[in-house]
CSV table of C-alpha atoms in Angstrom, one decimal:
chain,number,residue,atom,x,y,z
A,24,MET,CA,-51.4,131.5,-11.8
A,25,GLU,CA,-49.0,130.4,-14.5
A,26,LYS,CA,-45.5,131.8,-14.5
A,27,PHE,CA,-44.6,134.2,-17.3
A,28,ASP,CA,-41.0,134.5,-18.4
A,29,THR,CA,-40.7,134.4,-22.2
A,30,LEU,CA,-43.3,134.2,-24.9
A,31,SER,CA,-43.1,133.6,-28.6
A,32,GLY,CA,-46.4,134.1,-30.2
A,33,ILE,CA,-48.7,135.5,-33.0
A,34,ALA,CA,-49.6,139.1,-32.4
A,35,ALA,CA,-53.0,140.5,-33.5
A,36,PRO,CA,-53.2,144.1,-34.6
A,37,MET,CA,-56.0,146.1,-33.0
A,38,PRO,CA,-55.3,149.8,-33.8
A,39,LEU,CA,-58.6,151.0,-32.2
A,40,VAL,CA,-58.2,153.6,-29.4
A,41,ASN,CA,-60.1,153.5,-26.2
A,42,ILE,CA,-61.0,149.8,-26.2
A,43,ASP,CA,-62.9,149.7,-23.0
A,44,THR,CA,-63.7,146.8,-20.7
A,45,ASP,CA,-67.3,146.6,-22.0
A,46,MET,CA,-65.9,146.0,-25.5
A,47,ILE,CA,-63.5,143.4,-24.1
A,48,ILE,CA,-66.3,141.5,-22.3
A,49,PRO,CA,-69.8,143.0,-22.5
A,50,LYS,CA,-71.7,143.4,-19.2
A,51,VAL,CA,-74.3,140.7,-20.1
A,52,PHE,CA,-71.5,138.1,-19.4
A,53,LEU,CA,-70.7,139.3,-16.0
A,54,LYS,CA,-73.0,137.0,-14.1
A,55,THR,CA,-70.2,134.5,-13.3
A,56,ILE,CA,-67.4,134.7,-10.7
A,57,LYS,CA,-65.5,132.0,-12.5
A,58,ARG,CA,-62.3,132.9,-14.4
A,59,THR,CA,-63.0,130.2,-17.0
A,60,GLY,CA,-65.4,130.2,-20.0
A,61,LEU,CA,-65.3,134.0,-20.7
A,62,GLY,CA,-62.9,133.6,-23.6
A,63,ALA,CA,-65.8,132.4,-25.8
A,64,ASN,CA,-67.3,135.9,-25.5
A,65,LEU,CA,-64.1,138.0,-25.7
A,66,PHE,CA,-64.9,141.1,-27.8
A,67,ASP,CA,-68.3,139.5,-28.3
A,68,GLU,CA,-70.0,142.5,-30.0
A,69,MET,CA,-67.1,142.9,-32.4
A,70,ARG,CA,-66.6,139.2,-33.1
A,71,PHE,CA,-70.2,138.1,-33.6
A,72,ASP,CA,-73.3,139.6,-35.3
A,73,ARG,CA,-76.8,139.5,-33.6
A,74,SER,CA,-77.4,136.0,-34.9
A,75,GLY,CA,-74.2,134.8,-33.3
A,76,LYS,CA,-72.4,134.3,-36.6
A,77,GLU,CA,-68.7,135.3,-36.7
A,78,ILE,CA,-67.9,138.6,-38.3
A,79,GLU,CA,-65.2,137.7,-40.8
A,80,ASP,CA,-63.4,141.0,-40.8
A,81,PHE,CA,-62.7,141.0,-37.1
A,82,VAL,CA,-59.1,140.3,-36.5
A,83,LEU,CA,-59.4,137.4,-34.1
A,84,ASN,CA,-61.8,135.6,-36.5
A,85,LYS,CA,-59.3,135.6,-39.3
A,86,PRO,CA,-57.5,132.3,-39.6
A,87,ALA,CA,-54.1,133.9,-39.2
A,88,TYR,CA,-55.0,135.3,-35.7
A,89,ARG,CA,-57.2,132.6,-34.1
A,90,GLU,CA,-54.2,131.4,-32.1
A,91,ALA,CA,-53.0,134.9,-31.2
A,92,GLN,CA,-51.4,135.3,-27.8
A,93,ILE,CA,-50.4,138.9,-28.1
A,94,ILE,CA,-52.5,142.0,-28.9
A,95,VAL,CA,-50.9,145.2,-30.2
A,96,ALA,CA,-53.5,147.9,-29.4
A,97,GLY,CA,-54.3,151.5,-29.8
A,98,ASP,CA,-54.1,154.1,-27.0
A,99,ASN,CA,-55.9,153.7,-23.7
A,100,PHE,CA,-56.6,150.0,-23.7
A,101,GLY,CA,-58.8,148.7,-20.9
A,102,CYS,CA,-60.5,152.0,-20.0
A,103,GLY,CA,-64.1,152.1,-18.7
A,104,SER,CA,-65.4,150.1,-15.8
A,105,SER,CA,-63.0,148.3,-13.4
A,106,ARG,CA,-64.3,144.8,-14.1
A,107,GLU,CA,-61.8,142.0,-13.5
A,108,HIS,CA,-63.7,139.9,-16.0
A,109,ALA,CA,-61.8,141.7,-18.8
A,110,PRO,CA,-58.4,140.2,-18.1
A,111,TRP,CA,-60.2,136.9,-17.2
A,112,ALA,CA,-61.7,136.9,-20.7
A,113,LEU,CA,-58.4,137.7,-22.4
A,114,ALA,CA,-56.5,135.1,-20.4
A,115,ASP,CA,-59.2,132.4,-21.1
A,116,PHE,CA,-59.0,133.1,-24.8
A,117,GLY,CA,-55.2,132.7,-24.7
A,118,ILE,CA,-54.0,136.2,-24.7
A,119,LYS,CA,-50.8,136.5,-22.6
A,120,SER,CA,-49.7,140.0,-23.4
A,121,VAL,CA,-51.2,143.3,-24.6
A,122,ILE,CA,-48.9,146.0,-25.9
A,123,SER,CA,-50.1,149.7,-26.1
A,124,THR,CA,-49.0,153.2,-25.6
A,125,SER,CA,-51.2,153.4,-22.5
A,126,PHE,CA,-53.6,151.5,-20.3
A,127,ALA,CA,-56.3,152.3,-17.8
A,128,ASP,CA,-54.7,152.0,-14.3
A,129,ILE,CA,-57.1,149.4,-12.8
A,130,PHE,CA,-57.1,147.2,-15.9
A,131,TYR,CA,-53.3,147.5,-16.0
A,132,ASN,CA,-53.0,146.2,-12.4
A,133,ASN,CA,-55.6,143.5,-12.9
A,134,CYS,CA,-53.6,142.1,-15.8
A,135,PHE,CA,-50.6,141.3,-13.6
A,136,LYS,CA,-52.9,139.6,-11.1
A,137,ASN,CA,-54.2,137.3,-13.8
A,138,GLY,CA,-51.0,136.3,-15.5
A,139,ILE,CA,-51.1,138.8,-18.4
A,140,LEU,CA,-48.2,141.1,-19.2
A,141,PRO,CA,-49.3,144.7,-20.2
A,142,ILE,CA,-46.5,146.4,-22.0
A,143,VAL,CA,-46.3,150.2,-22.5
A,144,LEU,CA,-44.2,151.5,-25.4
A,145,PRO,CA,-44.0,154.8,-27.2
A,146,ARG,CA,-46.0,155.5,-30.3
A,147,GLU,CA,-43.1,155.0,-32.7
A,148,ALA,CA,-42.5,151.5,-31.3
A,149,ILE,CA,-46.2,150.6,-31.4
A,150,ASP,CA,-46.3,151.7,-35.1
A,151,VAL,CA,-43.5,149.2,-35.9
A,152,LEU,CA,-45.1,146.4,-33.9
A,153,MET,CA,-48.5,147.1,-35.5
A,154,LYS,CA,-47.0,146.7,-38.9
A,155,ASP,CA,-45.2,143.5,-37.9
A,156,ALA,CA,-48.4,142.1,-36.4
A,157,GLU,CA,-50.2,142.7,-39.8
A,158,LYS,CA,-48.0,140.0,-41.3
A,159,GLY,CA,-50.2,137.4,-39.7
A,160,ALA,CA,-49.3,133.9,-38.5
A,161,ASN,CA,-46.0,133.8,-40.3
A,162,ALA,CA,-44.6,136.6,-38.1
A,163,ARG,CA,-44.0,135.8,-34.4
A,164,MET,CA,-43.1,138.3,-31.8
A,165,ASP,CA,-40.8,137.4,-28.9
A,166,ILE,CA,-41.3,138.8,-25.4
A,167,ASP,CA,-38.7,138.4,-22.7
A,168,LEU,CA,-39.8,139.6,-19.3
A,169,VAL,CA,-36.5,139.0,-17.6
A,170,ALA,CA,-34.7,141.2,-20.2
A,171,GLN,CA,-37.8,143.4,-20.6
A,172,THR,CA,-37.7,143.3,-24.4
A,173,VAL,CA,-40.1,142.8,-27.3
A,174,THR,CA,-38.5,141.5,-30.5
A,175,THR,CA,-40.3,141.7,-33.9
A,176,SER,CA,-40.2,139.0,-36.5
A,177,ASP,CA,-37.5,140.9,-38.2
A,178,GLY,CA,-35.3,141.1,-35.1
A,179,GLU,CA,-36.0,144.7,-34.1
A,180,VAL,CA,-35.8,145.0,-30.3
A,181,PHE,CA,-37.7,147.3,-28.1
A,182,THR,CA,-37.1,147.7,-24.3
A,183,PHE,CA,-40.0,148.3,-21.9
A,184,GLU,CA,-40.2,149.3,-18.3
A,185,VAL,CA,-42.1,147.3,-15.6
A,186,ASP,CA,-42.4,147.6,-11.9
A,187,SER,CA,-39.9,145.2,-10.2
A,188,PHE,CA,-42.5,143.8,-7.8
A,189,LYS,CA,-45.1,143.2,-10.5
A,190,LYS,CA,-42.3,141.6,-12.6
A,191,HIS,CA,-41.4,139.3,-9.7
A,192,CYS,CA,-45.0,138.2,-9.3
A,193,LEU,CA,-45.4,137.3,-13.0
A,194,LEU,CA,-42.1,135.5,-13.1
A,195,GLN,CA,-43.0,133.4,-10.0
A,196,GLY,CA,-46.7,133.0,-11.0
A,197,LEU,CA,-47.9,134.7,-7.8
A,198,ASP,CA,-51.3,136.4,-7.6
A,199,ASP,CA,-52.6,137.9,-4.3
A,200,ILE,CA,-53.4,134.5,-2.8
A,201,GLY,CA,-50.1,133.1,-3.9
A,202,LEU,CA,-48.3,136.1,-2.2
A,203,THR,CA,-50.2,135.4,1.0
A,204,MET,CA,-49.4,131.7,0.9
A,205,GLU,CA,-45.7,132.6,0.8
A,206,LYS,CA,-46.1,133.7,4.4
A,207,ILE,CA,-48.0,130.6,5.5
A,208,SER,CA,-45.4,129.6,8.1
A,209,SER,CA,-45.5,133.0,9.7
A,210,ILE,CA,-49.3,133.0,9.6
A,211,ASP,CA,-49.5,129.5,11.2
A,212,THR,CA,-47.1,130.7,14.0
A,213,PHE,CA,-49.1,133.8,14.6
A,214,GLU,CA,-52.4,131.8,14.7
A,215,ALA,CA,-50.9,129.2,17.1
A,216,SER,CA,-49.6,132.0,19.4
A,217,ALA,CA,-52.9,133.9,19.3
A,218,SER,CA,-54.9,130.8,20.1
A,219,ALA,CA,-52.6,130.0,23.1
A,220,ALA,CA,-52.8,133.6,24.4
A,221,ARG,CA,-56.6,133.9,23.9
A,222,PRO,CA,-58.1,130.4,24.0
A,223,TRP,CA,-61.6,131.9,24.5
A,224,VAL,CA,-61.6,133.5,21.0
């Protein structure tokens, strides 16, 4: 998993509330266990019509937001089923952070395990960030995980809270496997000791 410390990127405004995981990546695309390739179908039913043609009005299809790395969203982002494919699709598309007033718990935790920083801010802050995001590609937001701040293109700063352990994992680029591998020497010692004590196992 890539390390996350700072990010300066285009933010796409998505003011819809209750964007669920089926909207993020429809169930028809859940046949894979690979983390790559799902970005092409991110928000598929909102991005494309039935013939597969792009819907011009959808924010990520607009020229100003095709390279967006941040989403400023409405309340309760990531609700619905617990599919980990949702953060996989976001990450594969290039989204590195989602900012909202609230997230579904399972989606929120899955983001950290896949290198995405979900940021919770109060409604007043989201309103400011949403307006800033509406400026398009000329306005870049800055996110600093160490300082725990989001800065608008106009220099307005908002501070967010994040669990210290989750913060550590993102800063170090550690998913669950990475965390386990940090203990590899202890694991090897235990395995060697266990094999010596019980050679018949």
